[in-house]
CSV table of C-alpha atoms and ligand atoms in Angstrom, one decimal:
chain,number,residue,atom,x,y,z
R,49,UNK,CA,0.0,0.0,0.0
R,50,UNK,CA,1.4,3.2,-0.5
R,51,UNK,CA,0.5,5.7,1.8
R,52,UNK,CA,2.5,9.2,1.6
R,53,UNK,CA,1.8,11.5,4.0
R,54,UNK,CA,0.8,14.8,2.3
R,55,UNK,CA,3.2,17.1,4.6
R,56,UNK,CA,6.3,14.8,4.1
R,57,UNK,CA,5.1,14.9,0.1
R,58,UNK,CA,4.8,18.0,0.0
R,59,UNK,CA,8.5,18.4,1.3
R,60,UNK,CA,9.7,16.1,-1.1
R,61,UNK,CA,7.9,18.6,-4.2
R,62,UNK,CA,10.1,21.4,-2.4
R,63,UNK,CA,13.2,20.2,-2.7
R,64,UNK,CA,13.4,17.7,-5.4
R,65,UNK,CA,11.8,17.1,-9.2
R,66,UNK,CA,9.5,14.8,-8.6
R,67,UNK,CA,9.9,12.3,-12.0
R,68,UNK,CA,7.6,9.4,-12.0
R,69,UNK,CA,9.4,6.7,-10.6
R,70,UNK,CA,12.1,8.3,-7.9
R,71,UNK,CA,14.5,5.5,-6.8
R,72,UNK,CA,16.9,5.0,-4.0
R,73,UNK,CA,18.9,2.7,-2.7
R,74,UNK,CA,20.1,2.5,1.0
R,75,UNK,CA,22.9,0.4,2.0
R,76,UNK,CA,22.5,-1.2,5.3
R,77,UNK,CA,19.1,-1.1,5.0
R,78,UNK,CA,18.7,-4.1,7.7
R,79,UNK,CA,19.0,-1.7,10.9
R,80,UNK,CA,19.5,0.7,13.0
R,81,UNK,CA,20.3,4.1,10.9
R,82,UNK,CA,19.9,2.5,7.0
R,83,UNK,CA,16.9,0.9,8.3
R,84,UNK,CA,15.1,4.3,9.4
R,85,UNK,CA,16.9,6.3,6.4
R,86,UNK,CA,15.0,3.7,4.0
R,87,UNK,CA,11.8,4.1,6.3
R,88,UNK,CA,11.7,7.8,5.6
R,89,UNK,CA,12.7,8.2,2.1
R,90,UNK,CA,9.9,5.8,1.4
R,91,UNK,CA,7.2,7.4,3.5
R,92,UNK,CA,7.9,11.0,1.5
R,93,UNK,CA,7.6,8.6,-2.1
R,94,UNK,CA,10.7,7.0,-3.1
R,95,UNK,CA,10.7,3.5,-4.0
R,96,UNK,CA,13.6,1.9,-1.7
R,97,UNK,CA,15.7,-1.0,-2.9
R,98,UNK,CA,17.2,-1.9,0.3
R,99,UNK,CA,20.8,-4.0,0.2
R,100,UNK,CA,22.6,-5.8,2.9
R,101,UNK,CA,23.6,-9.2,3.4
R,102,UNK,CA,20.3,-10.4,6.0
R,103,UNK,CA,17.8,-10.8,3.5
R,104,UNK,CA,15.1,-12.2,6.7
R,105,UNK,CA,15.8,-8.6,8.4
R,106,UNK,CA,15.5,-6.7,5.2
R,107,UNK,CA,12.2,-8.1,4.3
R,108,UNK,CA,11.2,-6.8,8.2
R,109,UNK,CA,12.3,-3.5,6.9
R,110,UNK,CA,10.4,-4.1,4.0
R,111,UNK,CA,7.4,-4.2,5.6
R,112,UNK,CA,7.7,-1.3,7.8
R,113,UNK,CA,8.2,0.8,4.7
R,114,UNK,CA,5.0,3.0,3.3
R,115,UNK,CA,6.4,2.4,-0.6
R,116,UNK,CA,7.3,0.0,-3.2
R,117,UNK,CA,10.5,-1.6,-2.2
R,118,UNK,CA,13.1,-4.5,-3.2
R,119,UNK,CA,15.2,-6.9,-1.4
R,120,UNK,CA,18.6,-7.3,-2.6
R,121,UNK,CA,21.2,-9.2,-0.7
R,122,UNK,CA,24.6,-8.4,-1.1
R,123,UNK,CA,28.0,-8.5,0.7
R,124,UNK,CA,29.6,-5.3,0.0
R,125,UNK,CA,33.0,-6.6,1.3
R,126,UNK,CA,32.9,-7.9,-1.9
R,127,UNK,CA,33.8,-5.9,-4.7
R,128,UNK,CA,32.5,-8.1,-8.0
R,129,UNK,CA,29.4,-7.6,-5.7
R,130,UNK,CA,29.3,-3.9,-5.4
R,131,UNK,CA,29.6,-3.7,-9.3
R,132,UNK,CA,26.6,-6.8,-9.6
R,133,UNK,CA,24.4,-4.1,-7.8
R,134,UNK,CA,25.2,-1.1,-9.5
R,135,UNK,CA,24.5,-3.0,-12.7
R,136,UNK,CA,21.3,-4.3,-11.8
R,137,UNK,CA,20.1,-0.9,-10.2
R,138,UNK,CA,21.9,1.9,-12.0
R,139,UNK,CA,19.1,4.2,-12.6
R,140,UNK,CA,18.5,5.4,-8.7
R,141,UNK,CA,17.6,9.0,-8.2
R,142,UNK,CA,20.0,8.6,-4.5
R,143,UNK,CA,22.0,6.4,-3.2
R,144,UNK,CA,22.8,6.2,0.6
R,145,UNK,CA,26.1,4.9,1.2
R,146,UNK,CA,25.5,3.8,4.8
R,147,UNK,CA,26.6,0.1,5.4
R,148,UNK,CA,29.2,0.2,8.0
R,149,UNK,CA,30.8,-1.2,11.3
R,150,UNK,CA,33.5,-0.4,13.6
R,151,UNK,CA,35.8,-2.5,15.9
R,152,UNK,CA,37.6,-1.8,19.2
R,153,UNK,CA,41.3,-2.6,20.4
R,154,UNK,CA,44.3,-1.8,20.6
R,155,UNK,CA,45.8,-1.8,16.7
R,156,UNK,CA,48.7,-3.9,17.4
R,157,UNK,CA,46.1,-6.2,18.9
R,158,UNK,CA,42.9,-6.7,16.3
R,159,UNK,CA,42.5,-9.0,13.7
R,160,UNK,CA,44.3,-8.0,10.5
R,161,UNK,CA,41.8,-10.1,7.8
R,162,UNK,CA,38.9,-8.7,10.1
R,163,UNK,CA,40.1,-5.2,9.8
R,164,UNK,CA,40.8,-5.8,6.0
R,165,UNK,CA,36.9,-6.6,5.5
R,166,UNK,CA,36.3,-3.7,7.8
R,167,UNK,CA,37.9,-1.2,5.4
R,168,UNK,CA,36.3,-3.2,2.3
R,169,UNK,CA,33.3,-2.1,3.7
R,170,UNK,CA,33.4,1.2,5.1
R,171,UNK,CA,35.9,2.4,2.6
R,172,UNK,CA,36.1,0.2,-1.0
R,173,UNK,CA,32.4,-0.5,-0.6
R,174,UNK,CA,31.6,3.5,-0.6
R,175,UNK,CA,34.8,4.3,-2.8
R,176,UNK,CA,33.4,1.4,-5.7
R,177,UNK,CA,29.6,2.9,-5.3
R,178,UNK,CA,30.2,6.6,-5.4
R,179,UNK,CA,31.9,6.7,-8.3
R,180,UNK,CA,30.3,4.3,-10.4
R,181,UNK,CA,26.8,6.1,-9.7
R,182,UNK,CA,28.3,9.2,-10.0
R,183,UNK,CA,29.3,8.6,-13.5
R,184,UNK,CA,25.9,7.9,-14.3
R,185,UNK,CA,24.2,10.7,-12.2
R,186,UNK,CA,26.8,12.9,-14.1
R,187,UNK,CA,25.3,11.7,-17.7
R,188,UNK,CA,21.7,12.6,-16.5
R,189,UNK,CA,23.1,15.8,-14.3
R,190,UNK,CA,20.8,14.6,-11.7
R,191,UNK,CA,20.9,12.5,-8.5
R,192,UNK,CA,22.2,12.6,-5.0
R,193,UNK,CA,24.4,10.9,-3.0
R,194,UNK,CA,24.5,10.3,0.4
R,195,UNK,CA,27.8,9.0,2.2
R,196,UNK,CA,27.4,8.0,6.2
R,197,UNK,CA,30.7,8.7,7.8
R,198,UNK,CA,30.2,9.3,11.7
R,199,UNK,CA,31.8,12.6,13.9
R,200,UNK,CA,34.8,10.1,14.3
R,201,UNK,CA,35.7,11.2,10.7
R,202,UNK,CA,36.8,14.7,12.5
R,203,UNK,CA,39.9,13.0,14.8
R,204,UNK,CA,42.2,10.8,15.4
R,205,UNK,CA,40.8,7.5,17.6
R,206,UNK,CA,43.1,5.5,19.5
R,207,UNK,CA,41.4,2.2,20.5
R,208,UNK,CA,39.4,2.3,17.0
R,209,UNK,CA,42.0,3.6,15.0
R,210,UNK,CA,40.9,1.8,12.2
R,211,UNK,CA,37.5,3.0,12.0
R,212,UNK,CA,38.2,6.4,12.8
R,213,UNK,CA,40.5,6.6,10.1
R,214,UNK,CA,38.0,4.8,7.8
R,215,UNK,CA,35.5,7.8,8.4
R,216,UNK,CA,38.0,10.4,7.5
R,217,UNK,CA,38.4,8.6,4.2
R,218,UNK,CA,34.5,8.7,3.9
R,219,UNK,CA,34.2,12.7,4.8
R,220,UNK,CA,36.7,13.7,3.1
R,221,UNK,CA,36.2,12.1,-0.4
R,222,UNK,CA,32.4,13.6,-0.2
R,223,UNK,CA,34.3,17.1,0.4
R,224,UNK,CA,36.5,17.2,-2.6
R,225,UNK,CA,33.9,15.4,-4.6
R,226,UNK,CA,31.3,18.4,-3.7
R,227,UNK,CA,33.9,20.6,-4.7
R,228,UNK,CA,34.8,19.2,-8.0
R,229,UNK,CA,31.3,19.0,-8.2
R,230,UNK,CA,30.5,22.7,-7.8
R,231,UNK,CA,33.7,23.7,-9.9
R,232,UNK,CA,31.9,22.1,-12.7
R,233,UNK,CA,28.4,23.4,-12.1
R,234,UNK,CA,26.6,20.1,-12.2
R,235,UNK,CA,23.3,19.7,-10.3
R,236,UNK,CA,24.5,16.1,-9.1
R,237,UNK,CA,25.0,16.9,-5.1
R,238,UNK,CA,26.7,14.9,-2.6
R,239,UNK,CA,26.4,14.8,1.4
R,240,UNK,CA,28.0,13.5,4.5
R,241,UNK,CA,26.6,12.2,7.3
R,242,UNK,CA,28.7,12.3,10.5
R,243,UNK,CA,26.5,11.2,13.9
R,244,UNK,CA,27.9,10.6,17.0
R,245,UNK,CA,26.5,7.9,19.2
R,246,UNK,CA,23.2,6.3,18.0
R,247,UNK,CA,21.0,4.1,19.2
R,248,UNK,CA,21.7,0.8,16.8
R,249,UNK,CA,23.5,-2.8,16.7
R,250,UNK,CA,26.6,-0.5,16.1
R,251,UNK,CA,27.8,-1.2,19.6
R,252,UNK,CA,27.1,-4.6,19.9
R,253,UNK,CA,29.3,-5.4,16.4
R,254,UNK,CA,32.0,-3.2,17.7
R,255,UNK,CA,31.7,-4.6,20.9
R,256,UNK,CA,31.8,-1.1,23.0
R,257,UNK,CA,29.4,0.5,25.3
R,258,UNK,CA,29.0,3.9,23.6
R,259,UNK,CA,30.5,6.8,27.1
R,260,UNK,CA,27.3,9.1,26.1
R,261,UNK,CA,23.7,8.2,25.4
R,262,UNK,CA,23.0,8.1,21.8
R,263,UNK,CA,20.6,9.9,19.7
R,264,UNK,CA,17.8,7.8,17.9
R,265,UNK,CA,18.2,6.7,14.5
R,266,UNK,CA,14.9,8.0,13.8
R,267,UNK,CA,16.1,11.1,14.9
R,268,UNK,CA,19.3,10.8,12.6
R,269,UNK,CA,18.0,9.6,9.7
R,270,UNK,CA,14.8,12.6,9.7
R,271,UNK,CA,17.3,15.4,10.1
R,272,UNK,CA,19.8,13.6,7.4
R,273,UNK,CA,17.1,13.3,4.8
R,274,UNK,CA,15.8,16.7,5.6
R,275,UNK,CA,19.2,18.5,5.5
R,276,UNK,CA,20.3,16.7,2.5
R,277,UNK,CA,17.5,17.9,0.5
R,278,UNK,CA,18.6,21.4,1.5
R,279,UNK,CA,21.6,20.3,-0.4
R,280,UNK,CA,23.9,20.7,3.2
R,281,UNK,CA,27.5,19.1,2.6
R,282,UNK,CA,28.1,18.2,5.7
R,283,UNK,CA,25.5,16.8,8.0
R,284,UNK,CA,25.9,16.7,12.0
R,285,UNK,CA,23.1,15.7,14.0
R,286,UNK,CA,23.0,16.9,17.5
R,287,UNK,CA,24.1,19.8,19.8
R,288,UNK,CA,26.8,17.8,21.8
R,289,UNK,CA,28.0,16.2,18.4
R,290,UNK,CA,28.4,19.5,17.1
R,291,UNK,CA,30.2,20.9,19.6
R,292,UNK,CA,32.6,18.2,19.7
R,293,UNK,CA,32.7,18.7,16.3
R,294,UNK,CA,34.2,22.3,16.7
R,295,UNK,CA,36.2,21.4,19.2
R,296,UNK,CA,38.0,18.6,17.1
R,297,UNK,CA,38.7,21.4,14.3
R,298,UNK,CA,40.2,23.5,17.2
R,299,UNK,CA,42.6,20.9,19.1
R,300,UNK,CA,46.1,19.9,18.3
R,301,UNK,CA,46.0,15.9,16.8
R,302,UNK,CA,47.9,14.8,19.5
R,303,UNK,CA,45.6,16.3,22.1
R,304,UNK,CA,42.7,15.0,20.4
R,305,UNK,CA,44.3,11.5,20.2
R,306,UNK,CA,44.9,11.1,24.2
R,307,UNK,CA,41.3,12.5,25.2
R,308,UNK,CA,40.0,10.3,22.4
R,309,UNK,CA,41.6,7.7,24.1
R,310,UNK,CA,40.6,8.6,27.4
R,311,UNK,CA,36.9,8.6,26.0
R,312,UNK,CA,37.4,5.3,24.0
R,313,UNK,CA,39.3,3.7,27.3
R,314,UNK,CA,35.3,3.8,29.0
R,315,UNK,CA,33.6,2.3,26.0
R,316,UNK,CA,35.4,-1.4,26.7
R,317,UNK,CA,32.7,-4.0,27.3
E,148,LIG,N1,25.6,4.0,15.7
E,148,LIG,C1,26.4,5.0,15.8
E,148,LIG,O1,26.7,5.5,16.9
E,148,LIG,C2,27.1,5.6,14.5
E,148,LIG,C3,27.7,6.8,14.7
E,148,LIG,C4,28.4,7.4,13.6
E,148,LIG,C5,28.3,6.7,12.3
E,148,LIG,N2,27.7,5.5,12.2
E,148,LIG,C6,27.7,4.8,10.9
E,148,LIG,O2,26.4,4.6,10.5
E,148,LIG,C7,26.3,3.5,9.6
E,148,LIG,C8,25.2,2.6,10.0
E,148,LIG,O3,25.5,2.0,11.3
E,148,LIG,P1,24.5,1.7,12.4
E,148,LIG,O4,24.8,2.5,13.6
E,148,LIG,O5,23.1,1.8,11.8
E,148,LIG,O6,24.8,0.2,12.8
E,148,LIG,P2,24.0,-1.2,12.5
E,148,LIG,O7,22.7,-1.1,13.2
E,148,LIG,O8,25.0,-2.2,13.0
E,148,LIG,O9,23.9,-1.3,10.9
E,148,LIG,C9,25.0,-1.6,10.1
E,148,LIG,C10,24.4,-2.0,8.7
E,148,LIG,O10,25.5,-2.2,7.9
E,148,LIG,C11,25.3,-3.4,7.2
E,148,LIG,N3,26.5,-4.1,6.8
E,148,LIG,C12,27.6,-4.4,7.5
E,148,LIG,N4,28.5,-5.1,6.9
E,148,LIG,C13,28.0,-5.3,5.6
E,148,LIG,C14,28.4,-5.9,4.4
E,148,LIG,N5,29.6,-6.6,4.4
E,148,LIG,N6,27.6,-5.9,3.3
E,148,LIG,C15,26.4,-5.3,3.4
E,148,LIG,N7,26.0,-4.6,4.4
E,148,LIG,C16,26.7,-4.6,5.5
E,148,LIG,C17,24.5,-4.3,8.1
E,148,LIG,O11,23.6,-5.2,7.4
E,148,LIG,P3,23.8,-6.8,7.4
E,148,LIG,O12,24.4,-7.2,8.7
E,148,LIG,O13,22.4,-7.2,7.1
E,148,LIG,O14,24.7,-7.0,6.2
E,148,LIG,C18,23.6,-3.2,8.8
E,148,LIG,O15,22.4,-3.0,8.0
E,148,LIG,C19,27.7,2.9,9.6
E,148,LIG,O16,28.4,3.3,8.5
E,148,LIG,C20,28.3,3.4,10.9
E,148,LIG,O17,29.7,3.5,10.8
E,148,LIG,C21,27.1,4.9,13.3
């Protein structure tokens, strides 16, 4: 059944060209912030194809969304797998890069083939994806992307150096891709996401306790969608996360890498 609400619709109208069939796809569609991204984005009209790897927790999404939708399964460690999807759904009017995980320890300690799969995902997966539908957004000079990095793209993060460092990859590409972008006058627009803590299975597959209470991912993926529209670069949910955002551009690295610690040190389960 599809059921749009006429405020959200009306929204949608405002900030976008409203073709026939808009379509986007939301990686990590299965939960926590994907899972509420692809929720909203359907409920203001867009027909979701929603991509992870638990195709029983996808179709649960599935039916929580307003709009037509699609299940595709996909491992995007995998990168013959990132270009399967792209060719099966290249004409998407946004994508949302938003499959992700982190992992805590000490780097001399954690698991090289794990981290390997970690930066397959948070950094080929989004590197592969971007700039094949980019190409193609480019020949139509239309579409959005969507990128979810995380405020831990802003410092250095000892404990979770990996990830950390994965999300500076994430923000940072989106920032000189806007700007190329821009240079060359396209209407194709890209975004960043960076949260702080949320409320999702992010802790329990990182295997922290987040130090401060998370936002919701309803929340998140609301003011993401909404901001995005408005064409923002750089999207950063939350007073605190703000703030901490500032502060981060302020500090000397190796300040912000022993606080960071300090902060991380309290997250161990
Ligand atoms: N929660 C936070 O505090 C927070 C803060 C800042 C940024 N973020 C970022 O937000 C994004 C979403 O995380 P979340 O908090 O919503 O965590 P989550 O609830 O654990 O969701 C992670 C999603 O990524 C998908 N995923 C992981 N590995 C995958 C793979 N190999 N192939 C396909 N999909 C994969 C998972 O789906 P399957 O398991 O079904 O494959 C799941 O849908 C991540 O990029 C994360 O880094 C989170």
């Amino acid at each position: 059944m599809n059921i749009i609400k006429p405020f959200d619709y009306l929204i949608t109208m405002m900030y976008n060209q409203i073709g026939d069939n808009m379509k986007a796809l939301v990686t990590g569609a299965s939960s926590g912030i994907g899972k509420d991204i692809a929720i909203r984005l359907s409920s203001i009209g867009y027909d979701v194809i929603l991509a992870s790897r638990r195709k029983e927790e996808l179709k649960k999404v599935s039916s929580l969304c307003t709009g037509k939708t699609e299940i595709y399964q996909v491992d995007l460690s995998n990168k013959d797998e990132c270009v399967k999807m792209f060719n099966k759904y290249k004409n998407i009017d946004i994508l949302v890069n938003n499959a992700g995980y982190g992992m805590f320890g000490n780097f001399y300690d954690t698991d090289l083939e794990k981290e390997l799969n970690m930066i397959d995902v948070n950094i080929k997966a989004v590197h592969i994806l971007t700039k094949l539908y980019l190409k193609e957004m480019m020949k139509n000079n239309k579409g959005r992307i969507l990128n979810v990095a995380s405020s831990a793209a802003f410092s250095p993060g000892p404990l979770m150096a990996t990830y950390y460092s994965s999300k500076s990859y994430v923000l940072r590409l989106t920032v000189s891709i806007n700007e190329e972008l821009r240079r060359s006058k396209s209407n194709v627009k890209v975004s960043v996401l960076c949260p702080g803590p949320v409320d999702t299975n992010f802790n329990n597959v990182a295997g922290v306790n987040f130090a401060l209470k998370g936002l919701s991912s309803s929340y998140v993926a609301k003011y993401a969608i909404n901001k995005m529209f408005k064409n923002k670069l750089i999207i950063i949910p939350g007073l605190i996360n703000k703030i901490s955002v500032v502060g981060c551009k302020l500090l000397p690295l190796r300040l912000l890498a022993k606080i960071d610690y300090n902060i991380q040190r309290r997250k161990e389960k």
